[in-house]
Short mmCIF file of C-alpha atoms in Angstrom, two decimals:
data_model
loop_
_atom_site.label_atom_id
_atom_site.label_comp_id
_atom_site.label_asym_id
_atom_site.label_seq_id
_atom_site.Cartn_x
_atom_site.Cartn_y
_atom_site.Cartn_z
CA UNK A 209 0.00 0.00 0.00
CA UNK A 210 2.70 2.34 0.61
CA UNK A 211 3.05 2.33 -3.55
CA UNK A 212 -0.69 3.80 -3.70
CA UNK A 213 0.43 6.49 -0.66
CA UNK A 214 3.02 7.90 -2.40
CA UNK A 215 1.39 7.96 -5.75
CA UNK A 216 -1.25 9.92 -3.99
CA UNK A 217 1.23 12.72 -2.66
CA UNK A 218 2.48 12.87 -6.11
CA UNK A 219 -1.01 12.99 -7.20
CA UNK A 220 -1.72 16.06 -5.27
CA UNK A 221 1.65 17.84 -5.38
CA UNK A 222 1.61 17.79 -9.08
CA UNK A 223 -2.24 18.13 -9.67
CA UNK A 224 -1.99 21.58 -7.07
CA UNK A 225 1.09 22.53 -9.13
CA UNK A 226 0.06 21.95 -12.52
CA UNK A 227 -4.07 23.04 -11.74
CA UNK A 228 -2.29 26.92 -10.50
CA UNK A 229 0.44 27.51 -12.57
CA UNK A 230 -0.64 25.60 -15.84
CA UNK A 231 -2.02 26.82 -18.75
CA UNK A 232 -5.55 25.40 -19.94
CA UNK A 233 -4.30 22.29 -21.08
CA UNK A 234 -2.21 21.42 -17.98
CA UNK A 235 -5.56 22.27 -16.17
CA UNK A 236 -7.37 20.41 -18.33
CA UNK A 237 -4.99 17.60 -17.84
CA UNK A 238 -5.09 18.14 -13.94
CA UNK A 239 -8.87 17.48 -14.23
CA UNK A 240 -8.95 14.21 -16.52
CA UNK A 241 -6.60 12.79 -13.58
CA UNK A 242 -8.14 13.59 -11.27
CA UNK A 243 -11.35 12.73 -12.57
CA UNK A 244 -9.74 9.29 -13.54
CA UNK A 245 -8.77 8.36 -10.21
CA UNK A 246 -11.72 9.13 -9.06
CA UNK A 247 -13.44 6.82 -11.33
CA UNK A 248 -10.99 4.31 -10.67
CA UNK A 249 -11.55 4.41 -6.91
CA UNK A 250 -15.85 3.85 -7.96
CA UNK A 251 -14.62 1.22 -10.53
CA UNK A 252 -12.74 -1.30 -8.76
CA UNK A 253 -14.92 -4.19 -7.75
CA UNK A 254 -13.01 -4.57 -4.18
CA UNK A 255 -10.17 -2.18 -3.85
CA UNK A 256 -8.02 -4.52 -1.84
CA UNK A 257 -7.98 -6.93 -4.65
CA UNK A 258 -8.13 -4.24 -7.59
CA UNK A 259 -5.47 -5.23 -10.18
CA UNK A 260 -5.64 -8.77 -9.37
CA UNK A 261 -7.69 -9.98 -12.07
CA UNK A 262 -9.68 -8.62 -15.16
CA UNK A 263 -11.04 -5.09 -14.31
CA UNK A 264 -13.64 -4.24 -17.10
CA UNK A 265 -14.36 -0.81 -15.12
CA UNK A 266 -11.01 0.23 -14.51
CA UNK A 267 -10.22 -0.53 -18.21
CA UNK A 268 -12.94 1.63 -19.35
CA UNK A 269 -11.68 4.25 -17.18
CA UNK A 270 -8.30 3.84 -18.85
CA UNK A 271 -9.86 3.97 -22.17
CA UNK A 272 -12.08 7.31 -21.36
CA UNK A 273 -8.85 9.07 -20.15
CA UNK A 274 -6.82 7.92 -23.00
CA UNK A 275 -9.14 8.94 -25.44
CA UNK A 276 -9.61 12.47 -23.51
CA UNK A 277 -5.86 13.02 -24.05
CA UNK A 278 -5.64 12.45 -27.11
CA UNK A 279 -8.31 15.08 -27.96
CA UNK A 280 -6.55 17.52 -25.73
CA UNK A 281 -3.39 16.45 -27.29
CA UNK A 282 -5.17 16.91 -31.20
CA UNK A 283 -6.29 20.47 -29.72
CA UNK A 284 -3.25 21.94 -27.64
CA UNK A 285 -0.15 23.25 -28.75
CA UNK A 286 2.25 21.32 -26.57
CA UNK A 287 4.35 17.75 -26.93
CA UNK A 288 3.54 16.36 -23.54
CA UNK A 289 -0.12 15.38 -24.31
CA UNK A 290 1.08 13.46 -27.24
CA UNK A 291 3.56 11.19 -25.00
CA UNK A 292 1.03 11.25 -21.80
CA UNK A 293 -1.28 9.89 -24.34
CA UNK A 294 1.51 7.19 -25.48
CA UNK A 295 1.80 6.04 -21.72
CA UNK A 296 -1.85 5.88 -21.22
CA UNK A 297 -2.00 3.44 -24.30
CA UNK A 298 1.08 1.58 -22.81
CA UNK A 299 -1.40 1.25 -19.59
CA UNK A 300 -4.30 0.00 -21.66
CA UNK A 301 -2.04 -3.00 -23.52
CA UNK A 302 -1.04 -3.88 -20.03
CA UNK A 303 -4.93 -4.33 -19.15
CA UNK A 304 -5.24 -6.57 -22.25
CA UNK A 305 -2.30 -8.69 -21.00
CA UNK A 306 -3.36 -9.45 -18.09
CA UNK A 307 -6.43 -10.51 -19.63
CA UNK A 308 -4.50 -13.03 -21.21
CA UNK A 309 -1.69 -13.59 -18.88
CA UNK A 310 -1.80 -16.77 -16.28
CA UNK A 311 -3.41 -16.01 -12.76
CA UNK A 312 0.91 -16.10 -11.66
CA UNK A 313 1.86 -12.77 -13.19
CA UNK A 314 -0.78 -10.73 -11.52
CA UNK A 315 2.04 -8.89 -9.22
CA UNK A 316 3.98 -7.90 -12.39
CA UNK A 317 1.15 -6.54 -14.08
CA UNK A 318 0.25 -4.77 -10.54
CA UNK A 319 3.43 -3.41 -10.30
CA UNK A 320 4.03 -2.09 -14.23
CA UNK A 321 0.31 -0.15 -14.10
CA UNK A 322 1.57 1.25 -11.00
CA UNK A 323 4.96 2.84 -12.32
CA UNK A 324 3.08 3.55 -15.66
CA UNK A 325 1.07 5.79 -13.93
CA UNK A 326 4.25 8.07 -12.51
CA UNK A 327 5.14 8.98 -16.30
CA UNK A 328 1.64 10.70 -16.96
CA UNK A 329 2.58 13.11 -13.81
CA UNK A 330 5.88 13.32 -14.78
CA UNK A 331 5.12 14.60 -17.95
CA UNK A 332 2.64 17.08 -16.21
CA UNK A 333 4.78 18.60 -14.35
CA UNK A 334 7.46 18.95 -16.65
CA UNK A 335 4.74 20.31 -19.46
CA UNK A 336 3.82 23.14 -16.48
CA UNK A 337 7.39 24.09 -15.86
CA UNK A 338 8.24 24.19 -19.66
CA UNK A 339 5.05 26.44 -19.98
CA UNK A 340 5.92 28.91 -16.89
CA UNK A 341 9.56 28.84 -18.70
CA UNK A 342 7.91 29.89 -22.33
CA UNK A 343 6.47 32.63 -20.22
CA UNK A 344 8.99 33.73 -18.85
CA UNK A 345 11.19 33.59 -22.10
CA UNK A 346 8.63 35.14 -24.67
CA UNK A 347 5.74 36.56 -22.56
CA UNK A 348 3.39 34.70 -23.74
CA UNK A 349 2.74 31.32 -24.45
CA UNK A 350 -0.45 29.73 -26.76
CA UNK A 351 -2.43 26.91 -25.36
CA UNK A 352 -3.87 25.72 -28.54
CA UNK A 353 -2.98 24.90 -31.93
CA UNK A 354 -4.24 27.02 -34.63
CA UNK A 355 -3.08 24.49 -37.48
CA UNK A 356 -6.03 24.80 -39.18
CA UNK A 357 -6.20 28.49 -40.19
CA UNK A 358 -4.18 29.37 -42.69
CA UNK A 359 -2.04 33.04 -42.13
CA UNK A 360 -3.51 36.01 -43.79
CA UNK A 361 -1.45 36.56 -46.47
CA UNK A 362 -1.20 32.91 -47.94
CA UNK A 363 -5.12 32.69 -48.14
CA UNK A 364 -6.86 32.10 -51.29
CA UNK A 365 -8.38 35.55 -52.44
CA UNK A 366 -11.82 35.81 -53.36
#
């Protein structure tokens, strides 16, 4: 348990960090987390034996969170979305393979969605430091992509 105790200082250290110095997508990050713990709290059939054998709630947790990261990584204009959302895929196979894994590997599978789950704050707080930094450096910094519009002067005239 003391895995899940530290996780959960992590949890709040980088979700406080990230949730008031962040831009909108790090806040927007901070709340699918958040939210996703949450839900994987509600989700687990019996906490004390969550991870022990197929979760179909936890994995749909895993899959609502992966797919809300990869929206907010389609939308924002940062790299760390794109990799959280690699992780949370990584996390996803993992629930797949233990699906198909013998009843004996159910501690390494507990132990690899464990650490997997470090990376996506990692990457949090190192996407909220790199923003503060951008805004620091150029005084501004743009949360979302405009790749879409096309600049002014190379737009078809009509």
């Amino acid at each position: 348990m003391w895995n899940v105790a530290v996780y959960l200082m992590l949890l709040v250290a980088t979700c406080l960090y990230a949730g008031s110095r962040g831009g909108a997508p790090e806040r927007i990050a901070t709340a699918i987390i958040l939210g996703a713990v949450a839900l994987t709290y509600v989700a687990a059939k019996q906490w004390r034996w969550a991870f022990t054998s197929r979760e179909t709630g936890i994995l749909a947790v895993d899959i609502v969170m992966l797919v809300a990261v990869v929206l907010l990584a389609m939308r924002a204009d940062r790299y760390w979305p794109i990799w959280m959302a690699a992780f949370l895929g990584l996390g996803i196979e993992l629930q797949f393979v233990m699906w198909a894994a013998p009843e004996r590997h159910v501690e390494i599978y507990r132990v690899l969605h464990f650490w997997n789950a470090y990376p996506t704050l990692l990457l949090l707080a190192i996407g909220t430091w790199r923003h503060r930094t951008r805004l620091a450096q150029n005084g501004a910094d743009p949360s979302w992509s405009n790749f879409s519009r096309l600049p002014a002067a190379a737009q078809p005239a009509s």
